Amino acid sequence: MSAEREPRSGPESALSSDQAIRAMLLLMPRVAARLKRTKIPERLSSFNLAPRHLSLLSYLLFDGPMPVNELAARLEVAPTTVSLMVSDLSRQGVLERHTDPADRRRTIVAITEDEETRSAIDTWLANGANAWRAAFDPLTPEQRAVFVRTIETYEREVSGSAD
């Protein structure tokens, strides 16, 4: 890591709002470009996965199997959108659907048990998870919460759906 890009700490690292805005306006395009270049593992390359699939798979990987309606609520999209995504990924062997034994009207969605596909999904998500861990580990829980809320606010504002 070069000296000018090393993390700084202490009072001399404090930024005014304008300095922080400038820094983020310069940083965000680099981050977006790196995300677009994230290599999809070969095992998953034929599945036509998009960023929306990454979010869906992240929820299932980290939180385990769940009903379509819960996935839709977490992804903040309509249940029909998630149903279409799940159908597509099920046909491709990425996801499996099972009837909920407690309520046979509900369908539970899970990542496939196929070890090669599951491992490829783990690999795809690991790079981002490891980068976030490196960024978040030095922070306090309160600082992490501020960062996450800040990014959520930014996303709402740029999408024009601020409350």
mmCIF file with all atom_site columns, C-alpha atoms in Angstrom:
data_model
loop_
_atom_site.group_PDB
_atom_site.id
_atom_site.type_symbol
_atom_site.label_atom_id
_atom_site.label_alt_id
_atom_site.label_comp_id
_atom_site.label_asym_id
_atom_site.label_entity_id
_atom_site.label_seq_id
_atom_site.pdbx_PDB_ins_code
_atom_site.Cartn_x
_atom_site.Cartn_y
_atom_site.Cartn_z
_atom_site.occupancy
_atom_site.B_iso_or_equiv
_atom_site.pdbx_formal_charge
_atom_site.auth_seq_id
_atom_site.auth_comp_id
_atom_site.auth_asym_id
_atom_site.auth_atom_id
_atom_site.pdbx_PDB_model_num
ATOM 1   C CA . MET A 1 1   ? 0.000   0.000   0.000   1.00 0.00 ? 1   MET A CA 1
ATOM 2   C CA . SER A 1 2   ? 1.451   3.392   -0.905  1.00 0.00 ? 2   SER A CA 1
ATOM 3   C CA . ALA A 1 3   ? 1.960   6.002   1.783   1.00 0.00 ? 3   ALA A CA 1
ATOM 4   C CA . GLU A 1 4   ? -0.694  8.371   0.427   1.00 0.00 ? 4   GLU A CA 1
ATOM 5   C CA . ARG A 1 5   ? -3.357  5.633   0.546   1.00 0.00 ? 5   ARG A CA 1
ATOM 6   C CA . GLU A 1 6   ? -2.643  4.254   4.011   1.00 0.00 ? 6   GLU A CA 1
ATOM 7   C CA . PRO A 1 7   ? -5.475  4.659   6.507   1.00 0.00 ? 7   PRO A CA 1
ATOM 8   C CA . ARG A 1 8   ? -5.059  7.639   8.787   1.00 0.00 ? 8   ARG A CA 1
ATOM 9   C CA . SER A 1 9   ? -6.200  8.074   12.347  1.00 0.00 ? 9   SER A CA 1
ATOM 10  C CA . GLY A 1 10  ? -6.197  10.754  14.979  1.00 0.00 ? 10  GLY A CA 1
ATOM 11  C CA . PRO A 1 11  ? -7.449  14.341  14.969  1.00 0.00 ? 11  PRO A CA 1
ATOM 12  C CA . GLU A 1 12  ? -5.312  15.309  11.944  1.00 0.00 ? 12  GLU A CA 1
ATOM 13  C CA . SER A 1 13  ? -7.393  12.900  9.851   1.00 0.00 ? 13  SER A CA 1
ATOM 14  C CA . ALA A 1 14  ? -10.655 14.734  10.519  1.00 0.00 ? 14  ALA A CA 1
ATOM 15  C CA . LEU A 1 15  ? -12.399 15.943  7.365   1.00 0.00 ? 15  LEU A CA 1
ATOM 16  C CA . SER A 1 16  ? -14.739 18.825  6.744   1.00 0.00 ? 16  SER A CA 1
ATOM 17  C CA . SER A 1 17  ? -17.949 17.980  4.895   1.00 0.00 ? 17  SER A CA 1
ATOM 18  C CA . ASP A 1 18  ? -16.520 19.411  1.669   1.00 0.00 ? 18  ASP A CA 1
ATOM 19  C CA . GLN A 1 19  ? -13.291 17.397  2.053   1.00 0.00 ? 19  GLN A CA 1
ATOM 20  C CA . ALA A 1 20  ? -15.250 14.217  2.712   1.00 0.00 ? 20  ALA A CA 1
ATOM 21  C CA . ILE A 1 21  ? -17.545 14.858  -0.272  1.00 0.00 ? 21  ILE A CA 1
ATOM 22  C CA . ARG A 1 22  ? -14.557 15.446  -2.535  1.00 0.00 ? 22  ARG A CA 1
ATOM 23  C CA . ALA A 1 23  ? -12.866 12.272  -1.276  1.00 0.00 ? 23  ALA A CA 1
ATOM 24  C CA . MET A 1 24  ? -16.000 10.187  -1.827  1.00 0.00 ? 24  MET A CA 1
ATOM 25  C CA . LEU A 1 25  ? -16.672 11.654  -5.286  1.00 0.00 ? 25  LEU A CA 1
ATOM 26  C CA . LEU A 1 26  ? -13.162 10.571  -6.258  1.00 0.00 ? 26  LEU A CA 1
ATOM 27  C CA . LEU A 1 27  ? -13.332 7.199   -4.502  1.00 0.00 ? 27  LEU A CA 1
ATOM 28  C CA . MET A 1 28  ? -16.777 5.926   -5.526  1.00 0.00 ? 28  MET A CA 1
ATOM 29  C CA . PRO A 1 29  ? -16.059 5.622   -9.274  1.00 0.00 ? 29  PRO A CA 1
ATOM 30  C CA . ARG A 1 30  ? -12.944 3.559   -8.458  1.00 0.00 ? 30  ARG A CA 1
ATOM 31  C CA . VAL A 1 31  ? -14.954 1.321   -6.142  1.00 0.00 ? 31  VAL A CA 1
ATOM 32  C CA . ALA A 1 32  ? -17.716 0.888   -8.738  1.00 0.00 ? 32  ALA A CA 1
ATOM 33  C CA . ALA A 1 33  ? -15.164 0.063   -11.444 1.00 0.00 ? 33  ALA A CA 1
ATOM 34  C CA . ARG A 1 34  ? -13.526 -2.579  -9.226  1.00 0.00 ? 34  ARG A CA 1
ATOM 35  C CA . LEU A 1 35  ? -16.902 -4.121  -8.439  1.00 0.00 ? 35  LEU A CA 1
ATOM 36  C CA . LYS A 1 36  ? -17.720 -4.373  -12.132 1.00 0.00 ? 36  LYS A CA 1
ATOM 37  C CA . ARG A 1 37  ? -14.409 -6.177  -12.685 1.00 0.00 ? 37  ARG A CA 1
ATOM 38  C CA . THR A 1 38  ? -15.075 -8.757  -9.962  1.00 0.00 ? 38  THR A CA 1
ATOM 39  C CA . LYS A 1 39  ? -14.522 -12.078 -11.666 1.00 0.00 ? 39  LYS A CA 1
ATOM 40  C CA . ILE A 1 40  ? -17.375 -14.544 -11.490 1.00 0.00 ? 40  ILE A CA 1
ATOM 41  C CA . PRO A 1 41  ? -16.026 -18.057 -10.815 1.00 0.00 ? 41  PRO A CA 1
ATOM 42  C CA . GLU A 1 42  ? -15.991 -20.242 -13.927 1.00 0.00 ? 42  GLU A CA 1
ATOM 43  C CA . ARG A 1 43  ? -18.565 -22.619 -12.426 1.00 0.00 ? 43  ARG A CA 1
ATOM 44  C CA . LEU A 1 44  ? -21.044 -19.686 -12.277 1.00 0.00 ? 44  LEU A CA 1
ATOM 45  C CA . SER A 1 45  ? -20.044 -17.845 -15.470 1.00 0.00 ? 45  SER A CA 1
ATOM 46  C CA . SER A 1 46  ? -22.674 -19.532 -17.658 1.00 0.00 ? 46  SER A CA 1
ATOM 47  C CA . PHE A 1 47  ? -25.511 -18.587 -15.254 1.00 0.00 ? 47  PHE A CA 1
ATOM 48  C CA . ASN A 1 48  ? -25.813 -14.928 -16.387 1.00 0.00 ? 48  ASN A CA 1
ATOM 49  C CA . LEU A 1 49  ? -25.601 -13.663 -12.805 1.00 0.00 ? 49  LEU A CA 1
ATOM 50  C CA . ALA A 1 50  ? -26.140 -9.956  -12.149 1.00 0.00 ? 50  ALA A CA 1
ATOM 51  C CA . PRO A 1 51  ? -25.612 -7.776  -9.047  1.00 0.00 ? 51  PRO A CA 1
ATOM 52  C CA . ARG A 1 52  ? -29.200 -8.453  -7.935  1.00 0.00 ? 52  ARG A CA 1
ATOM 53  C CA . HIS A 1 53  ? -28.315 -12.164 -7.820  1.00 0.00 ? 53  HIS A CA 1
ATOM 54  C CA . LEU A 1 54  ? -25.303 -11.365 -5.641  1.00 0.00 ? 54  LEU A CA 1
ATOM 55  C CA . SER A 1 55  ? -27.582 -9.759  -3.045  1.00 0.00 ? 55  SER A CA 1
ATOM 56  C CA . LEU A 1 56  ? -30.041 -12.666 -3.118  1.00 0.00 ? 56  LEU A CA 1
ATOM 57  C CA . LEU A 1 57  ? -27.254 -15.241 -2.813  1.00 0.00 ? 57  LEU A CA 1
ATOM 58  C CA . SER A 1 58  ? -25.623 -13.242 0.004   1.00 0.00 ? 58  SER A CA 1
ATOM 59  C CA . TYR A 1 59  ? -28.800 -13.375 2.076   1.00 0.00 ? 59  TYR A CA 1
ATOM 60  C CA . LEU A 1 60  ? -29.163 -17.106 1.533   1.00 0.00 ? 60  LEU A CA 1
ATOM 61  C CA . LEU A 1 61  ? -25.494 -17.788 2.241   1.00 0.00 ? 61  LEU A CA 1
ATOM 62  C CA . PHE A 1 62  ? -25.275 -15.698 5.415   1.00 0.00 ? 62  PHE A CA 1
ATOM 63  C CA . ASP A 1 63  ? -28.794 -16.173 6.800   1.00 0.00 ? 63  ASP A CA 1
ATOM 64  C CA . GLY A 1 64  ? -29.743 -19.595 5.433   1.00 0.00 ? 64  GLY A CA 1
ATOM 65  C CA . PRO A 1 65  ? -32.839 -20.776 3.589   1.00 0.00 ? 65  PRO A CA 1
ATOM 66  C CA . MET A 1 66  ? -35.886 -18.512 3.699   1.00 0.00 ? 66  MET A CA 1
ATOM 67  C CA . PRO A 1 67  ? -39.299 -17.984 2.087   1.00 0.00 ? 67  PRO A CA 1
ATOM 68  C CA . VAL A 1 68  ? -39.652 -15.957 -1.122  1.00 0.00 ? 68  VAL A CA 1
ATOM 69  C CA . ASN A 1 69  ? -41.628 -13.220 0.671   1.00 0.00 ? 69  ASN A CA 1
ATOM 70  C CA . GLU A 1 70  ? -38.858 -12.736 3.236   1.00 0.00 ? 70  GLU A CA 1
ATOM 71  C CA . LEU A 1 71  ? -36.234 -12.535 0.490   1.00 0.00 ? 71  LEU A CA 1
ATOM 72  C CA . ALA A 1 72  ? -38.387 -9.971  -1.323  1.00 0.00 ? 72  ALA A CA 1
ATOM 73  C CA . ALA A 1 73  ? -38.721 -7.861  1.824   1.00 0.00 ? 73  ALA A CA 1
ATOM 74  C CA . ARG A 1 74  ? -34.970 -7.937  2.454   1.00 0.00 ? 74  ARG A CA 1
ATOM 75  C CA . LEU A 1 75  ? -34.153 -7.110  -1.169  1.00 0.00 ? 75  LEU A CA 1
ATOM 76  C CA . GLU A 1 76  ? -36.872 -4.420  -1.167  1.00 0.00 ? 76  GLU A CA 1
ATOM 77  C CA . VAL A 1 77  ? -38.484 -5.747  -4.344  1.00 0.00 ? 77  VAL A CA 1
ATOM 78  C CA . ALA A 1 78  ? -41.820 -7.334  -5.194  1.00 0.00 ? 78  ALA A CA 1
ATOM 79  C CA . PRO A 1 79  ? -42.277 -11.043 -4.386  1.00 0.00 ? 79  PRO A CA 1
ATOM 80  C CA . THR A 1 80  ? -42.953 -11.695 -8.085  1.00 0.00 ? 80  THR A CA 1
ATOM 81  C CA . THR A 1 81  ? -39.501 -10.292 -8.929  1.00 0.00 ? 81  THR A CA 1
ATOM 82  C CA . VAL A 1 82  ? -37.871 -12.664 -6.444  1.00 0.00 ? 82  VAL A CA 1
ATOM 83  C CA . SER A 1 83  ? -40.001 -15.558 -7.701  1.00 0.00 ? 83  SER A CA 1
ATOM 84  C CA . LEU A 1 84  ? -38.736 -14.933 -11.232 1.00 0.00 ? 84  LEU A CA 1
ATOM 85  C CA . MET A 1 85  ? -35.120 -14.749 -10.022 1.00 0.00 ? 85  MET A CA 1
ATOM 86  C CA . VAL A 1 86  ? -35.549 -17.918 -7.963  1.00 0.00 ? 86  VAL A CA 1
ATOM 87  C CA . SER A 1 87  ? -37.161 -19.757 -10.886 1.00 0.00 ? 87  SER A CA 1
ATOM 88  C CA . ASP A 1 88  ? -34.312 -18.751 -13.172 1.00 0.00 ? 88  ASP A CA 1
ATOM 89  C CA . LEU A 1 89  ? -31.605 -19.727 -10.673 1.00 0.00 ? 89  LEU A CA 1
ATOM 90  C CA . SER A 1 90  ? -33.429 -22.974 -9.823  1.00 0.00 ? 90  SER A CA 1
ATOM 91  C CA . ARG A 1 91  ? -33.506 -23.980 -13.497 1.00 0.00 ? 91  ARG A CA 1
ATOM 92  C CA . GLN A 1 92  ? -29.768 -23.347 -13.645 1.00 0.00 ? 92  GLN A CA 1
ATOM 93  C CA . GLY A 1 93  ? -29.107 -25.473 -10.548 1.00 0.00 ? 93  GLY A CA 1
ATOM 94  C CA . VAL A 1 94  ? -27.964 -22.596 -8.316  1.00 0.00 ? 94  VAL A CA 1
ATOM 95  C CA . LEU A 1 95  ? -30.970 -22.620 -5.979  1.00 0.00 ? 95  LEU A CA 1
ATOM 96  C CA . GLU A 1 96  ? -33.363 -25.252 -4.672  1.00 0.00 ? 96  GLU A CA 1
ATOM 97  C CA . ARG A 1 97  ? -36.987 -24.763 -3.649  1.00 0.00 ? 97  ARG A CA 1
ATOM 98  C CA . HIS A 1 98  ? -38.712 -26.841 -0.997  1.00 0.00 ? 98  HIS A CA 1
ATOM 99  C CA . THR A 1 99  ? -42.168 -26.747 0.511   1.00 0.00 ? 99  THR A CA 1
ATOM 100 C CA . ASP A 1 100 ? -42.163 -25.467 4.080   1.00 0.00 ? 100 ASP A CA 1
ATOM 101 C CA . PRO A 1 101 ? -43.138 -28.457 6.247   1.00 0.00 ? 101 PRO A CA 1
ATOM 102 C CA . ALA A 1 102 ? -44.761 -26.077 8.777   1.00 0.00 ? 102 ALA A CA 1
ATOM 103 C CA . ASP A 1 103 ? -46.891 -24.354 6.118   1.00 0.00 ? 103 ASP A CA 1
ATOM 104 C CA . ARG A 1 104 ? -47.237 -26.254 2.845   1.00 0.00 ? 104 ARG A CA 1
ATOM 105 C CA . ARG A 1 105 ? -48.362 -23.064 1.062   1.00 0.00 ? 105 ARG A CA 1
ATOM 106 C CA . ARG A 1 106 ? -44.930 -21.487 1.540   1.00 0.00 ? 106 ARG A CA 1
ATOM 107 C CA . THR A 1 107 ? -41.838 -22.227 -0.501  1.00 0.00 ? 107 THR A CA 1
ATOM 108 C CA . ILE A 1 108 ? -38.432 -22.141 1.131   1.00 0.00 ? 108 ILE A CA 1
ATOM 109 C CA . VAL A 1 109 ? -35.483 -21.149 -1.061  1.00 0.00 ? 109 VAL A CA 1
ATOM 110 C CA . ALA A 1 110 ? -31.942 -22.407 -0.442  1.00 0.00 ? 110 ALA A CA 1
ATOM 111 C CA . ILE A 1 111 ? -28.605 -22.467 -2.206  1.00 0.00 ? 111 ILE A CA 1
ATOM 112 C CA . THR A 1 112 ? -28.080 -25.794 -3.919  1.00 0.00 ? 112 THR A CA 1
ATOM 113 C CA . GLU A 1 113 ? -26.411 -28.618 -2.043  1.00 0.00 ? 113 GLU A CA 1
ATOM 114 C CA . ASP A 1 114 ? -24.174 -29.224 -5.092  1.00 0.00 ? 114 ASP A CA 1
ATOM 115 C CA . GLU A 1 115 ? -20.711 -28.801 -3.553  1.00 0.00 ? 115 GLU A CA 1
ATOM 116 C CA . GLU A 1 116 ? -19.035 -27.366 -6.672  1.00 0.00 ? 116 GLU A CA 1
ATOM 117 C CA . THR A 1 117 ? -21.717 -24.694 -7.167  1.00 0.00 ? 117 THR A CA 1
ATOM 118 C CA . ARG A 1 118 ? -21.864 -23.868 -3.454  1.00 0.00 ? 118 ARG A CA 1
ATOM 119 C CA . SER A 1 119 ? -18.075 -23.510 -3.321  1.00 0.00 ? 119 SER A CA 1
ATOM 120 C CA . ALA A 1 120 ? -18.128 -21.207 -6.362  1.00 0.00 ? 120 ALA A CA 1
ATOM 121 C CA . ILE A 1 121 ? -20.746 -19.006 -4.659  1.00 0.00 ? 121 ILE A CA 1
ATOM 122 C CA . ASP A 1 122 ? -18.620 -18.908 -1.486  1.00 0.00 ? 122 ASP A CA 1
ATOM 123 C CA . THR A 1 123 ? -15.581 -17.907 -3.554  1.00 0.00 ? 123 THR A CA 1
ATOM 124 C CA . TRP A 1 124 ? -17.516 -15.200 -5.414  1.00 0.00 ? 124 TRP A CA 1
ATOM 125 C CA . LEU A 1 125 ? -18.763 -13.628 -2.192  1.00 0.00 ? 125 LEU A CA 1
ATOM 126 C CA . ALA A 1 126 ? -15.558 -14.126 -0.160  1.00 0.00 ? 126 ALA A CA 1
ATOM 127 C CA . ASN A 1 127 ? -13.527 -11.366 -1.835  1.00 0.00 ? 127 ASN A CA 1
ATOM 128 C CA . GLY A 1 128 ? -16.066 -8.681  -0.959  1.00 0.00 ? 128 GLY A CA 1
ATOM 129 C CA . ALA A 1 129 ? -16.677 -10.100 2.510   1.00 0.00 ? 129 ALA A CA 1
ATOM 130 C CA . ASN A 1 130 ? -12.938 -10.164 3.238   1.00 0.00 ? 130 ASN A CA 1
ATOM 131 C CA . ALA A 1 131 ? -12.515 -6.577  2.043   1.00 0.00 ? 131 ALA A CA 1
ATOM 132 C CA . TRP A 1 132 ? -15.404 -5.410  4.247   1.00 0.00 ? 132 TRP A CA 1
ATOM 133 C CA . ARG A 1 133 ? -13.952 -7.326  7.214   1.00 0.00 ? 133 ARG A CA 1
ATOM 134 C CA . ALA A 1 134 ? -10.606 -5.536  6.751   1.00 0.00 ? 134 ALA A CA 1
ATOM 135 C CA . ALA A 1 135 ? -12.418 -2.189  6.593   1.00 0.00 ? 135 ALA A CA 1
ATOM 136 C CA . PHE A 1 136 ? -14.758 -2.840  9.538   1.00 0.00 ? 136 PHE A CA 1
ATOM 137 C CA . ASP A 1 137 ? -12.547 -4.742  12.009  1.00 0.00 ? 137 ASP A CA 1
ATOM 138 C CA . PRO A 1 138 ? -10.646 -1.648  13.241  1.00 0.00 ? 138 PRO A CA 1
ATOM 139 C CA . LEU A 1 139 ? -13.916 0.239   13.836  1.00 0.00 ? 139 LEU A CA 1
ATOM 140 C CA . THR A 1 140 ? -16.122 0.204   16.897  1.00 0.00 ? 140 THR A CA 1
ATOM 141 C CA . PRO A 1 141 ? -19.651 -1.187  16.511  1.00 0.00 ? 141 PRO A CA 1
ATOM 142 C CA . GLU A 1 142 ? -20.932 2.399   16.660  1.00 0.00 ? 142 GLU A CA 1
ATOM 143 C CA . GLN A 1 143 ? -18.575 3.505   13.875  1.00 0.00 ? 143 GLN A CA 1
ATOM 144 C CA . ARG A 1 144 ? -19.678 0.558   11.735  1.00 0.00 ? 144 ARG A CA 1
ATOM 145 C CA . ALA A 1 145 ? -23.313 1.532   12.257  1.00 0.00 ? 145 ALA A CA 1
ATOM 146 C CA . VAL A 1 146 ? -22.602 5.142   11.252  1.00 0.00 ? 146 VAL A CA 1
ATOM 147 C CA . PHE A 1 147 ? -20.826 3.977   8.103   1.00 0.00 ? 147 PHE A CA 1
ATOM 148 C CA . VAL A 1 148 ? -23.644 1.618   7.076   1.00 0.00 ? 148 VAL A CA 1
ATOM 149 C CA . ARG A 1 149 ? -26.326 4.264   7.753   1.00 0.00 ? 149 ARG A CA 1
ATOM 150 C CA . THR A 1 150 ? -24.292 6.817   5.785   1.00 0.00 ? 150 THR A CA 1
ATOM 151 C CA . ILE A 1 151 ? -24.077 4.559   2.730   1.00 0.00 ? 151 ILE A CA 1
ATOM 152 C CA . GLU A 1 152 ? -27.809 3.758   3.030   1.00 0.00 ? 152 GLU A CA 1
ATOM 153 C CA . THR A 1 153 ? -28.597 7.486   3.102   1.00 0.00 ? 153 THR A CA 1
ATOM 154 C CA . TYR A 1 154 ? -26.336 8.127   0.122   1.00 0.00 ? 154 TYR A CA 1
ATOM 155 C CA . GLU A 1 155 ? -28.007 5.335   -1.860  1.00 0.00 ? 155 GLU A CA 1
ATOM 156 C CA . ARG A 1 156 ? -31.484 6.705   -1.048  1.00 0.00 ? 156 ARG A CA 1
ATOM 157 C CA . GLU A 1 157 ? -30.469 10.237  -2.017  1.00 0.00 ? 157 GLU A CA 1
ATOM 158 C CA . VAL A 1 158 ? -28.895 9.338   -5.361  1.00 0.00 ? 158 VAL A CA 1
ATOM 159 C CA . SER A 1 159 ? -31.854 7.173   -6.264  1.00 0.00 ? 159 SER A CA 1
ATOM 160 C CA . GLY A 1 160 ? -34.241 10.037  -5.524  1.00 0.00 ? 160 GLY A CA 1
ATOM 161 C CA . SER A 1 161 ? -36.312 8.054   -3.012  1.00 0.00 ? 161 SER A CA 1
ATOM 162 C CA . ALA A 1 162 ? -35.287 9.857   0.183   1.00 0.00 ? 162 ALA A CA 1
ATOM 163 C CA . ASP A 1 163 ? -37.930 9.861   2.885   1.00 0.00 ? 163 ASP A CA 1
#
